[in-house]
Each structure stands twice: as structure tokens, then as C-alpha cells.
Coordinates of C-alpha atoms in Angstrom, one line a residue:
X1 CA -43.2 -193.0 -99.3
X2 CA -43.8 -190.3 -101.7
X3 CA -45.1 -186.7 -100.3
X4 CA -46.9 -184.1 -102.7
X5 CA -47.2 -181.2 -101.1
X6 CA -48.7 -179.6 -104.3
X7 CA -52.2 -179.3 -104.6
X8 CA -51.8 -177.6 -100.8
X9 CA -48.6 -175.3 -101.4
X10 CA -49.5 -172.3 -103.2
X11 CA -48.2 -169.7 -104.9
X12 CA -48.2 -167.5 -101.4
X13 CA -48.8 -169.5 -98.7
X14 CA -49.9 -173.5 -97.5
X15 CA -53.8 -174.5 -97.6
X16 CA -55.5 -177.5 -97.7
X17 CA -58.2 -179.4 -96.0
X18 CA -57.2 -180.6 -92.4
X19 CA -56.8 -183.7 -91.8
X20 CA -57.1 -185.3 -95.6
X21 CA -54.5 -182.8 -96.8
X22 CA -52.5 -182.3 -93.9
X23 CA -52.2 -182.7 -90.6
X24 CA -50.6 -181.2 -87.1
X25 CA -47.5 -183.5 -88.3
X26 CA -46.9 -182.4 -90.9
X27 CA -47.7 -178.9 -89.5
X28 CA -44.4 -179.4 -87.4
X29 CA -42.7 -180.1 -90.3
X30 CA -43.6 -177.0 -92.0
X31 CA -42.5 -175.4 -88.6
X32 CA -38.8 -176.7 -88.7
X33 CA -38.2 -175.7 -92.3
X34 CA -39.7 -172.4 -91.9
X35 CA -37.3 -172.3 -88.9
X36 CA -34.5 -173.5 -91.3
X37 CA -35.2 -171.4 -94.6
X38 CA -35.4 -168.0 -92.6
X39 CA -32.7 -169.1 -90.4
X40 CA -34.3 -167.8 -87.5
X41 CA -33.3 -167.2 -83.8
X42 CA -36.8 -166.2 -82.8
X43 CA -40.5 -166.4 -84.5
X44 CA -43.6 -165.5 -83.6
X45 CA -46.8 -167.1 -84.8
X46 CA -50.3 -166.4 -84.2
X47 CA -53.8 -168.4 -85.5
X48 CA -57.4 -167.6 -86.0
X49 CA -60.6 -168.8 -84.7
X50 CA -61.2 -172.2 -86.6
X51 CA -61.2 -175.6 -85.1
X52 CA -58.0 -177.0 -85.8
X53 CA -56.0 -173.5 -86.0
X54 CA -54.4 -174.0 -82.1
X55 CA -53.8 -177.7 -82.7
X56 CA -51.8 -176.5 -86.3
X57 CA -50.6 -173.6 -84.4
X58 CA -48.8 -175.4 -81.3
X59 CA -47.1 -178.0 -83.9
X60 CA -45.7 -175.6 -85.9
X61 CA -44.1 -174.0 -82.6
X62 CA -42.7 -177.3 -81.8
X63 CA -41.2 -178.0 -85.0
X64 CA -39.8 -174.5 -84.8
X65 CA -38.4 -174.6 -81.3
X66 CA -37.2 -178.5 -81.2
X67 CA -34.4 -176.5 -83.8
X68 CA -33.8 -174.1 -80.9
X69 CA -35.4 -171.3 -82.0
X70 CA -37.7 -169.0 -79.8
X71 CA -41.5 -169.1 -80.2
X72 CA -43.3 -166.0 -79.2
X73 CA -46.9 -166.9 -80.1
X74 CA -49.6 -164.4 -79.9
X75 CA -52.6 -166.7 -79.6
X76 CA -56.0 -165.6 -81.7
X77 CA -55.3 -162.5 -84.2
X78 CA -56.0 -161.6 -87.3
X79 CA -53.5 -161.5 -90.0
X80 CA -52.7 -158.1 -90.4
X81 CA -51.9 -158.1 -86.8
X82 CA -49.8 -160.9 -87.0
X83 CA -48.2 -158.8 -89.6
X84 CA -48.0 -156.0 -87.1
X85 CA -45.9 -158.6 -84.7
X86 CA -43.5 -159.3 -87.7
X87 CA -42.9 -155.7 -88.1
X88 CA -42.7 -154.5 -84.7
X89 CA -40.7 -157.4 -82.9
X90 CA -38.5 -157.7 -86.5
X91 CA -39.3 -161.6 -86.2
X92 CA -40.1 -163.8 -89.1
X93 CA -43.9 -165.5 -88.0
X94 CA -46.4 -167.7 -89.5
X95 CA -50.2 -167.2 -89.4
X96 CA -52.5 -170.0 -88.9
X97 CA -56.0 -169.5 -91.5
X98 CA -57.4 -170.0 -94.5
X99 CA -58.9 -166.8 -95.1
X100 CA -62.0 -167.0 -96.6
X101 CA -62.1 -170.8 -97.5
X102 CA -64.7 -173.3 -95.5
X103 CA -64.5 -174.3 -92.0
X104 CA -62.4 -177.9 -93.0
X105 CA -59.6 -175.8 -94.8
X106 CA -56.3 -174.3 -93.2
X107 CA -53.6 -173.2 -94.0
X108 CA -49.7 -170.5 -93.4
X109 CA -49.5 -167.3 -94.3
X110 CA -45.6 -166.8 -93.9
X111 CA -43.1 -163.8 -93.7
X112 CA -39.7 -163.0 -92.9
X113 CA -39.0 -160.5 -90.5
X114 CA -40.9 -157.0 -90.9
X115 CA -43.3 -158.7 -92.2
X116 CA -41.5 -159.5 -95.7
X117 CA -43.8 -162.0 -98.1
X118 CA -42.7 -165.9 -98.5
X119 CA -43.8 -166.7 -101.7
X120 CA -42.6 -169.5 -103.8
X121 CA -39.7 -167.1 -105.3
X122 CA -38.5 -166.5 -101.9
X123 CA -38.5 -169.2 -99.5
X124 CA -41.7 -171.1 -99.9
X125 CA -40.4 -173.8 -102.8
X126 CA -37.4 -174.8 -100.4
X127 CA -40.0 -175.2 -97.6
X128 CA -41.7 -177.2 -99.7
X129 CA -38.9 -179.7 -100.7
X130 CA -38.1 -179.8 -97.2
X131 CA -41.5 -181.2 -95.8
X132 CA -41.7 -183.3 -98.5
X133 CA -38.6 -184.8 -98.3
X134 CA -38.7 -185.4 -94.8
X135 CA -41.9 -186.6 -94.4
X136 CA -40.9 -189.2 -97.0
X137 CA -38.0 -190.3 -94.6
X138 CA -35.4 -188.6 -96.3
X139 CA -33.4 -187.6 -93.1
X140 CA -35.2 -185.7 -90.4
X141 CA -35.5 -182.3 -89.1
X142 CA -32.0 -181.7 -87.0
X143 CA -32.3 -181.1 -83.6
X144 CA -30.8 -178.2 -81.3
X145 CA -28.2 -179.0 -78.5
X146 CA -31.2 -177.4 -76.7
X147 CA -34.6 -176.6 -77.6
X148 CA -35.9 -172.8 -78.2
X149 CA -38.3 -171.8 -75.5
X150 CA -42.3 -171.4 -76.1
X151 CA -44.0 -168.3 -74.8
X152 CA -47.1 -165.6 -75.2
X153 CA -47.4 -162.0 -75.7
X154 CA -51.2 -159.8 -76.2
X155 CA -50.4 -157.5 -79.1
X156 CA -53.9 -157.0 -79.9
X157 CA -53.6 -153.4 -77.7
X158 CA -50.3 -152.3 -79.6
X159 CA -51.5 -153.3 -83.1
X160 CA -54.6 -151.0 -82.2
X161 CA -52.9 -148.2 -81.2
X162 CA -50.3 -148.2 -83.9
X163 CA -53.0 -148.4 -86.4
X164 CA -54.9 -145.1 -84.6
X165 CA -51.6 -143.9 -84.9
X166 CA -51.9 -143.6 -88.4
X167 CA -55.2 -142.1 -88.9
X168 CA -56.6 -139.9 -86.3
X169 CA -60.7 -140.4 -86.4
X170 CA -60.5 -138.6 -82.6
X171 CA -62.4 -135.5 -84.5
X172 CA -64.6 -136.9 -87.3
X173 CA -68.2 -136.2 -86.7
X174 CA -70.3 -139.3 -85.2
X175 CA -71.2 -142.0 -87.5
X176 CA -73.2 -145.0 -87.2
X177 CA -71.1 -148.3 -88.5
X178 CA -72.7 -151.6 -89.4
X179 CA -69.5 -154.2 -89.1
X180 CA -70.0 -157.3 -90.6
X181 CA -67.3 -159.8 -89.1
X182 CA -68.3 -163.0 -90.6
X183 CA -67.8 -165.0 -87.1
X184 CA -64.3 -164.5 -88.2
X185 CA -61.3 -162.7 -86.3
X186 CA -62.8 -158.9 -87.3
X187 CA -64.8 -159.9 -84.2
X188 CA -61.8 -160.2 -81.9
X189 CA -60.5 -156.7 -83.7
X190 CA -62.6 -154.4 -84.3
X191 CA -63.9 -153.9 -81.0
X192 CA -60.4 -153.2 -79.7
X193 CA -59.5 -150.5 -82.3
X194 CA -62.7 -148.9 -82.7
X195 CA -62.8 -148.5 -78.8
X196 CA -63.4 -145.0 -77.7
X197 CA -64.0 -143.1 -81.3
X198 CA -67.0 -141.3 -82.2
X199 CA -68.5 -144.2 -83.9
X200 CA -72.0 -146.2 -83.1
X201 CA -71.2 -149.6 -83.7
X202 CA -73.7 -152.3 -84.8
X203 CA -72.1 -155.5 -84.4
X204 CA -72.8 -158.6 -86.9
X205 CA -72.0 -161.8 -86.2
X206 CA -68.7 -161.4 -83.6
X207 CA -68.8 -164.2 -82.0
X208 CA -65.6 -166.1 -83.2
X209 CA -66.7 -169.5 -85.0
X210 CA -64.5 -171.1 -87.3
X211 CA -67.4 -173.5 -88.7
X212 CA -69.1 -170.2 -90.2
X213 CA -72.8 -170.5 -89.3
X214 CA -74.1 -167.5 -90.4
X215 CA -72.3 -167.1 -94.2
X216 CA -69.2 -167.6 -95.2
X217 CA -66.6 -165.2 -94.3
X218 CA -66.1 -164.2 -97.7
X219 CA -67.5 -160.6 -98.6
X220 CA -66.0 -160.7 -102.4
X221 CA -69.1 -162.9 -103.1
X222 CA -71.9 -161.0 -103.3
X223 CA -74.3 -163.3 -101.0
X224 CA -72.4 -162.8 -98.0
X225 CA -72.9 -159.2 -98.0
X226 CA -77.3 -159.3 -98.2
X227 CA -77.3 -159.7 -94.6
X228 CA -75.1 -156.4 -93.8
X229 CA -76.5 -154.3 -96.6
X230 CA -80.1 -154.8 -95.1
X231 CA -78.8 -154.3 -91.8
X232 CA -77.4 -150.7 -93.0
X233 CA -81.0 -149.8 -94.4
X234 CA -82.2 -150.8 -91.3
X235 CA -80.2 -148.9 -89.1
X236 CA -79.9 -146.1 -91.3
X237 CA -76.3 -146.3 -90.6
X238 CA -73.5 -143.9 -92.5
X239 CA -72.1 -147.5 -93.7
X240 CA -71.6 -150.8 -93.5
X241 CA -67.8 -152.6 -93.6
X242 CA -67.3 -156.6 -93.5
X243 CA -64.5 -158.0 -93.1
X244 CA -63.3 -161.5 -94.5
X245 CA -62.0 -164.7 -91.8
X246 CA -58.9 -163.2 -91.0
X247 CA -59.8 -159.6 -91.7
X248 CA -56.9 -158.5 -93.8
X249 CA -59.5 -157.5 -96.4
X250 CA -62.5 -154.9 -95.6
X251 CA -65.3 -154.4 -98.1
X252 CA -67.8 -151.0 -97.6
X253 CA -71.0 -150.4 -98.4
X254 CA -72.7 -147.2 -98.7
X255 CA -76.1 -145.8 -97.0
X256 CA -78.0 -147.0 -99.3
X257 CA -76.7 -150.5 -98.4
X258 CA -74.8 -150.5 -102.5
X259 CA -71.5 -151.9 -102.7
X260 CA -68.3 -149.5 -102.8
X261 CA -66.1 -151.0 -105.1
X262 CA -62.3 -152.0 -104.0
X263 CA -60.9 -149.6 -106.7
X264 CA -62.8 -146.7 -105.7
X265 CA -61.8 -147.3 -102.1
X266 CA -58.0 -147.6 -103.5
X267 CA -58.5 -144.2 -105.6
X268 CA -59.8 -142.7 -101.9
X269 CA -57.1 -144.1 -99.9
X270 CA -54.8 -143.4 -102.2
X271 CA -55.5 -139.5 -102.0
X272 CA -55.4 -139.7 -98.6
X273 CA -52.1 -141.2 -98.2
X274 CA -50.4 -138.8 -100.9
X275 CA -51.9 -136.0 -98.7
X276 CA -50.2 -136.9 -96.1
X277 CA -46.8 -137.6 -97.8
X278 CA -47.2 -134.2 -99.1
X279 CA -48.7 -134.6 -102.4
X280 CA -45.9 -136.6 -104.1
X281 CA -45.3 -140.7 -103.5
X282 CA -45.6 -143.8 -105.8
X283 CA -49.1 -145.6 -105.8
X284 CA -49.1 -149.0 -106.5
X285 CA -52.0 -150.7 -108.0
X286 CA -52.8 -153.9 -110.2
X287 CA -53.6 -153.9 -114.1
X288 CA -57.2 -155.0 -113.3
X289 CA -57.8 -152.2 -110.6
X290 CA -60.0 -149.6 -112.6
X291 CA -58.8 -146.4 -114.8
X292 CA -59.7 -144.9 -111.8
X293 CA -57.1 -145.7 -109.6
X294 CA -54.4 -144.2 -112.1
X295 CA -56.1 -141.1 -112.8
X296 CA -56.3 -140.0 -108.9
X297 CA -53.2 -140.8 -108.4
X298 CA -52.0 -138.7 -110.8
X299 CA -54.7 -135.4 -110.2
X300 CA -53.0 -135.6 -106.4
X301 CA -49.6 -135.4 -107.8
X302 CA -48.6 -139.1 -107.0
X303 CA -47.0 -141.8 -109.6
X304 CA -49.2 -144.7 -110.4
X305 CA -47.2 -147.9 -111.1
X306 CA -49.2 -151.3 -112.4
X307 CA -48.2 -154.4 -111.2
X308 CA -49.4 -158.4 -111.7
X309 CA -52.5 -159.3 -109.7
X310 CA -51.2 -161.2 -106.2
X311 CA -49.9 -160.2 -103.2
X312 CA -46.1 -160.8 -103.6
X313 CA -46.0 -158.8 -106.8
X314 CA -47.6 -155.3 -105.2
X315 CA -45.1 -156.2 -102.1
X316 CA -42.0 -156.4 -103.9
X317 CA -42.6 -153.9 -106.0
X318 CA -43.8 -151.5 -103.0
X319 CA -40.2 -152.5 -101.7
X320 CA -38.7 -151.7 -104.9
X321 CA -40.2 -148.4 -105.5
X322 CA -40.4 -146.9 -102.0
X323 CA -44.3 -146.4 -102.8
X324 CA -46.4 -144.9 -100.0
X325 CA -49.9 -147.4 -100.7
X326 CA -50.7 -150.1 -102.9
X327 CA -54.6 -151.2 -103.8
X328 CA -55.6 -154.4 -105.4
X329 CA -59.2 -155.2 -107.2
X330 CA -59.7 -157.8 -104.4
X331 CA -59.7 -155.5 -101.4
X332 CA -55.9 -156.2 -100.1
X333 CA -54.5 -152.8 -99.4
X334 CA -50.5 -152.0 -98.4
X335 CA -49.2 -149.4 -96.5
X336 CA -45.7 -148.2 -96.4
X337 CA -46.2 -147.1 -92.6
X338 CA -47.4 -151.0 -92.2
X339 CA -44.3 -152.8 -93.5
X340 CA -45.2 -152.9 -96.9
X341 CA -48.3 -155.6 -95.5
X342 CA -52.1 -155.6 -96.0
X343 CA -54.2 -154.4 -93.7
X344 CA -58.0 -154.3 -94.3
X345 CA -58.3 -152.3 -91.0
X346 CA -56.5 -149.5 -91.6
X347 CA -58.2 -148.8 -95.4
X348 CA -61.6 -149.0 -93.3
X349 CA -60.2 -146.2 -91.2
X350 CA -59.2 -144.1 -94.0
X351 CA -62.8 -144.3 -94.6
X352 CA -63.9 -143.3 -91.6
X353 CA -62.2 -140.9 -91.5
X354 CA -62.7 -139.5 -95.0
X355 CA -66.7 -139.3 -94.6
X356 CA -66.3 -138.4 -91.3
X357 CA -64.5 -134.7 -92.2
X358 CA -67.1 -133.6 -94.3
X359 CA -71.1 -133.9 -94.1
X360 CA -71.7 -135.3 -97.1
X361 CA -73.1 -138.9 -97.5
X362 CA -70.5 -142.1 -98.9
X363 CA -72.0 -142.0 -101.8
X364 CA -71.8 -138.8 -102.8
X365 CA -68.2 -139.1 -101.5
X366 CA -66.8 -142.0 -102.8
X367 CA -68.5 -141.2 -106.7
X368 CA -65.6 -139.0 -107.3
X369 CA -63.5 -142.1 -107.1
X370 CA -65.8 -144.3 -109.3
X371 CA -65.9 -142.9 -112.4
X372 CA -66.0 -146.2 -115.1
X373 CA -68.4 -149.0 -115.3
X374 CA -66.9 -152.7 -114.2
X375 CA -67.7 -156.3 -114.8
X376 CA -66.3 -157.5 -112.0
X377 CA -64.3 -160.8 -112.5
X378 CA -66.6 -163.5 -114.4
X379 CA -64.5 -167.0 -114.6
X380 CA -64.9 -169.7 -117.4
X381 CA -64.3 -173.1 -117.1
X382 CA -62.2 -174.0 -120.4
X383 CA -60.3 -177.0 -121.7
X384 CA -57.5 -175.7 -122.8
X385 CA -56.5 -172.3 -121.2
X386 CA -53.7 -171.8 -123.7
X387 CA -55.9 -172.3 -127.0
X388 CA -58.4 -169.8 -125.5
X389 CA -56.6 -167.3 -124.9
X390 CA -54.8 -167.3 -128.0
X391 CA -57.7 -167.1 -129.8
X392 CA -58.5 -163.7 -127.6
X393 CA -55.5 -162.1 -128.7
X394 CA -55.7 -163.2 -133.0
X395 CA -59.1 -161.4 -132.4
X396 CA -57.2 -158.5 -131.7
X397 CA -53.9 -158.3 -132.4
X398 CA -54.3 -156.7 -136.1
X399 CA -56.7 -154.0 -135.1
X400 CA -55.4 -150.7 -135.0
X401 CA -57.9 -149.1 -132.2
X402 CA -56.1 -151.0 -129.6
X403 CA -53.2 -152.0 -127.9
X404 CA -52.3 -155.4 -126.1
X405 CA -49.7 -156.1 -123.8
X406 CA -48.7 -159.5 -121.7
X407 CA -47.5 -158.6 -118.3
X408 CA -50.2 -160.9 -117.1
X409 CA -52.4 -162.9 -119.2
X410 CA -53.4 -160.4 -122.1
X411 CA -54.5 -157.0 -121.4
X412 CA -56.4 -154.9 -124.6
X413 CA -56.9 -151.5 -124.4
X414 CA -59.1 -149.0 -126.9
X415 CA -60.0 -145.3 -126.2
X416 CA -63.4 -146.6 -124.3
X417 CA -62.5 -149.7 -122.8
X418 CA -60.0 -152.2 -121.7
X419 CA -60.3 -155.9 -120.9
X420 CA -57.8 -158.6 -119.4
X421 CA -57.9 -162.2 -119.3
X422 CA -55.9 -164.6 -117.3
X423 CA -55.2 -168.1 -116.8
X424 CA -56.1 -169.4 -113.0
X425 CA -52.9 -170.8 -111.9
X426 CA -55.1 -173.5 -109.7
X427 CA -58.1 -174.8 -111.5
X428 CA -58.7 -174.3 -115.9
X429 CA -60.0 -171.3 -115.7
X430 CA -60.0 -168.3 -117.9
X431 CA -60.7 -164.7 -115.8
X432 CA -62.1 -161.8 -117.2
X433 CA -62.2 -158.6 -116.3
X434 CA -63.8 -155.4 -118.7
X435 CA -64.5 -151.9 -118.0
X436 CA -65.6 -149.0 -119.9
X437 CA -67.0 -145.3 -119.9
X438 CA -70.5 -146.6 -119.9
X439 CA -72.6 -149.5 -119.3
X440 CA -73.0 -150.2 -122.6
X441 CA -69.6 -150.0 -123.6
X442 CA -68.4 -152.2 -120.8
X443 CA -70.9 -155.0 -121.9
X444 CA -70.6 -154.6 -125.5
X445 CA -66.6 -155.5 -124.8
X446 CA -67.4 -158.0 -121.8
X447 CA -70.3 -160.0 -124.3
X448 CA -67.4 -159.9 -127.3
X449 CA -64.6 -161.3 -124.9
X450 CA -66.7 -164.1 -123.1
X451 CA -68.0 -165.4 -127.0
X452 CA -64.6 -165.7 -127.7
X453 CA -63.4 -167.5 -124.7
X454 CA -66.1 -170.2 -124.3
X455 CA -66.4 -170.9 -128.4

């Protein structure tokens, strides 16, 4: 029997629909290859809040220990705390979610110890070709002389306090917080680490429920943020932060209830943390981030460095560069003094923190961060993502206002504006991304670009 493991192993972690896709077997099988790739004495693995995430969870732990290795499993968290386990215990683990997907999805988020990425470059392609080769009944996971043991540990308490570590909000002025926790594990978080600051809390939707009754845990998309924007105006609150199903990512709104977008919260951040490194430290940030982002870095004495979009590109070159912070477009921030790992939590402190030491609203705050005019990211279905984007670049390649360059998909860049396009590595897809000094600008390049691409 043949097993393809590809339309559910990624380029950075494992994700399909459970059961049709996979299953608590193969789960186990995913555990003793993990066990076997990272060559592991001990692991630690922790889950989120859907359905099938402590069924998933348990198998993986058995597939890990049957190879005697020793499970430490830290029951519901959210990722960046698991990432917080890696780090602090210096254990490989594995994280049971899908993110932001629907309530039939799950799926691994895997590391080495101190929370180092697995990505297909560095350990997920060999897990792969294990799982599929054993589930086909080409040998069998071997067995330990004895079997690792299985146990439990609450790190929710020290991931909160090393986060407060980090950013002391024990002096900011009061403000009033909407939180926006998608019935996803921001529920199970935030009440912990916001526990005893100077903040009014106005809970949404904390009650942990993997089948997503409200919206769906996915704050990128505009619709799932209507409900906490309102709620802000309501409550004439300071701001409002969701968070998505496994809260790695946090997305802010102003008072006024108007989104804040990733890059200016990357630009803030970013200040913040060279600050504190004292005004001299790489910054990290993706080629679709905003102009922004570069610019600040650079006014605060910092070194911006532009990497691919996706997580194990900004990680490894975080590692490579010794850089402080890194920021991507889609609201995953990386801190040096967090293993190199994402945590949406701690960015949404260094906002709290930020408007609460001086009086002034976020707006007003965050607008000398947000200085160009975005698209956002508008995808095109095309049937053939190579011919597309060729024809992109002999629009532009002999014009002299403008440079191109290929480090991913095809970036062009004039005085005013810049644009990228890249291919979806999952579905045929074309992404686009423009900004510019002004509205106009931005759509005059955005309207251009899209003709081009769906011709």
C-alpha cells in the first residue's frame, strides 16, 4: 500500500483534515520519526483546544515513548508557549493545531530543542519518508528495550512570567483592552499573563471550542475582526487585540475600532526592542513587510535585513545574524529573548506597553509607524503560475524607473511604489502585494499589476 503524505506535509509543519487525511495512527507514526529524526532522549508536546487535538496528542506521545524516549506533555497551550517549553526545558516538542484552519483540520508544529524550526530543509522531508514508508509496511518503527515514560507539567504560570519578564507594563497608565480570543487558546492565555496589570479587560469569546462557533479564529480576514472592532466603540476601550486558534499571532485595533496594520506594529516593536538593546541590533523583516519597517529600523540606529516570506526563512536568518526582532506582514513576530520563536503575546505587550507610557491615543501613536498606503495581499487564481508571472516581469524588465529582483517571486521597485508577486506553493495562485506614497499611487500600480496577471 502506497502512503502520500503530500497534500498534508507542508512546507513547515503537518495539516490535514482528521480523520480523511490522517488519523491518531498515523499520528504515532509521526511521533516515532520525530523521535528518530531529532534523536531525542526527552520531548515535550502540548495541543490546543479542538476536538481531536488530545486524541492526536496522546498518539504522538506513544509513538515517541514506545522508542524510549521521555514525554513531558504540557496538556492545552498555545503555541508560543509550547515554544516557551522547547526553550526553557531545551527539549525538542511538537504542538498539536491548525492554527487558524476550520474545526475538521489538525495538524504539528515541530521544533528541535530551544525551540529551533522543523521545516522540510531540516528534518521534516525525512519525517515524511519515514511515515510513509512505514505506514506502507516497509519495516516498522523499532522498539526500545524499554519504553520512555509519559508525564505532565503546568507551564502556563512560567511562560507568563517570563514573558512579563521582558516587558514591564507594572507602571503604564490604566487602559481598557477588548481581547478577541476566537474560542481559541488566547482564552486559556491571556487571562494568566494579563493577571494583576493595570489593564480593564473585556473578554470575547474565551471559552475554549475547537468547532469555532462564533467566527473563525482567523483575524487576517477582515470578517472575523467586525465583532471586536464594534465591541471597542462600544466600550470605548484604548484597543482591541485578537488573537488567532493558537495565539502565536495578535492583530490590534485602534480606538476607533480601525485596523493597525502588522507592519506598523513591526516598525513599533521594532523601536522598542532596539531601545532596549541600546540602540544598535539587526531587525529582521520580510520583502512584503512595508517601507516602513526598514526606515525605523534604521532612524533608531538598527540594521534592517529582508528575508523570504515564511517562518523558517526569518528563523534562520534571526540565527544567522544574531538579530534582536523579526516582523512578518502576517502578524508572526520573533524575539531573540524568545528563542528566535513567534510569539503573538509578547508583540501585544509591547503595545501595551508603548500606549500605555504616554497619553496619547493608538492612533495618534502608531501613525508614526504607518507612513505608506498598502493593498494588502489580493490572490488570483491562474492557470499557469509560471506564464503569469513571466509576463509581469517582460512588462517591466526594460524600463529604466525601476528595479526587479527575484529573491522571492518578483519584486519591482520605482521611486513611489513597489509591488511583489508570488507563486502559492499549495494551490495556483498568483499573490500580490503593492504599496505606494499615496492612495492613488498604490492603486494605479496594484490596478496595472492585477491586469497583467489575470490577462
Amino acid at each position: 500500500m502506497t502512503v502520500d503524505l503530500s497534500q498534508i506535509v507542508k512546507a513547515y509543519d503537518v495539516r490535514g483534515v482528521v480523520p480523511d487525511q490522517w488519523d491518531e495512527s498515523l499520528a504515532e507514526l509521526f511521533g516515532a520519526a520525530f523521535a528518530q529524526v531529532t534523536d531525542a532522549r526527552a520531548i515535550v508536546i502540548g495541543h490546543d483546544m479542538r476536538p481531536s487535538s488530545p486524541g492526536l496528542s496522546r498518539a504522538f506521545a506513544r509513538g515517541a515513548a514506545a522508542r524510549g524516549v521521555d514525554v513531558t506533555e504540557i496538556g492545552l497551550c498555545s503555541t508560543d508557549q509550547l515554544y516557551y517549553a522547547s526553550g526553557a526545558l531545551d527539549l525538542p516538542g511538537a504542538m498539536f493545531t491548525a492554527s487558524h484552519n476550520p474545526a475538521q483540520y489538525n495538524g504539528i508544529k515541530m521544533c528541535r530543542a530551544g525551540a529551533a524550526p522543523v521545516g522540510q530543509d531540516t528534518g521534516l522531508a525525512e519525517i515524511r519518508a519515514l511515515v510513509e514508508g512505514w505506514a506502507a509496511g516497509d519495516g516498522a518503527p523499532a522498539l526500545a528495550a524499554g519504553p520512555g515514560t509519559v508525564d505532565q507539567r503546568d507551564t502556563l504560570d512560567d511562560y507568563a512570567a517570563h514573558l512579563r519578564s521582558l516587558v514591564d507594563l507594572r507602571t503604564i497608565r490604566p487602559l481598557k483592552v477588548v481581547v478577541d480570543a476566537g474560542n481559541g487558546m488566547g482564552g486559556h492565555t491571556v487571562p494568566t499573563v494579563f493577571a494583576g496589570l493595570p489593564l480593564d479587560l473585556v473578554p470575547m469569546y474565551f471559552a475554549l471550542d475547537g468547532t469555532f462557533p462564533n467566527h473563525e479564529a482567523n483575524p487576517l480576514d477582515p470578517k472575523n475582526i467586525v465583532d471586536l472592532q464594534a465591541r471597542v466603540r462600544a466600550e470605548g476601550a484604548d484597543l482591541g487585540i485578537a488573537f488567532d486558534g493558537d495565539a502565536d499571532r495578535c492583530f490590534v485595533v485602534d480606538e476607533n475600532g480601525d485596523p493597525v496594520s502588522p507592519s506598523a506594529i513591526t516598525a513599533l516593536v521594532a523601536a522598542r526592542e532596539l531601545a532596549k538593546h541600546g540602540g544598535s541590533g539587526t531587525v529582521i523583516h520580510n520583502l512584503i513587510t512595508s517601507w516602513s519597517v526598514p526606515e525605523v529600523v534604521r532612524e533608531h540606529g538598527g540594521t534592517p535585513v529582508r528575508t523570504r516570506v515564511g517562518h523558517s526563512f526569518i528563523k534562520q536568518e534571526m540565527a544567522n545574524t544574531g538579530a534582536i526582532f523579526g516582523g512578518e506582514h502576517s502578524a508572526h513576530y520573533y524575539f531573540r529573548d524568545f528563542w528566535n520563536a513567534d510569539t503573538g503575546m509578547l508583540a501585544a505587550l509591547h503595545v501595551l506597553a508603548a500606549l500605555g507610557e504616554q497619553d496619547g491615543p493608538l492612533s495618534g501613536l502608531v501613525g508614526q509607524y504607518d507612513r505608506y498606503v498598502g493593498s494588502g495581499e489580493i490572490n488570483s487564481t491562474v492557470d499557469d503560475q509560471a506564464a503569469r508571472l513571466a509576463a509581469v516581469k517582460d512588462a517591466y524588465r526594460e524600463r529604466q524607473d525601476v528595479t526587479l529582483d527575484e529573491l522571492d517571486g518578483l519584486t519591482v521597485t520605482a521611486a513611489d511604489w513597489w509591488f511583489n508577486v508570488r507563486p502559492s506553493n499549495t494551490e495556483p495562485l498568483l499573490r500580490l502585494n503593492a504599496e505606494g506614497r499615496d492612495e492613488a499611487t498604490m492603486a494605479k500600480v496594484r490596478d496595472e499589476v492585477l491586469a497583467l496577471i489575470r490577462d
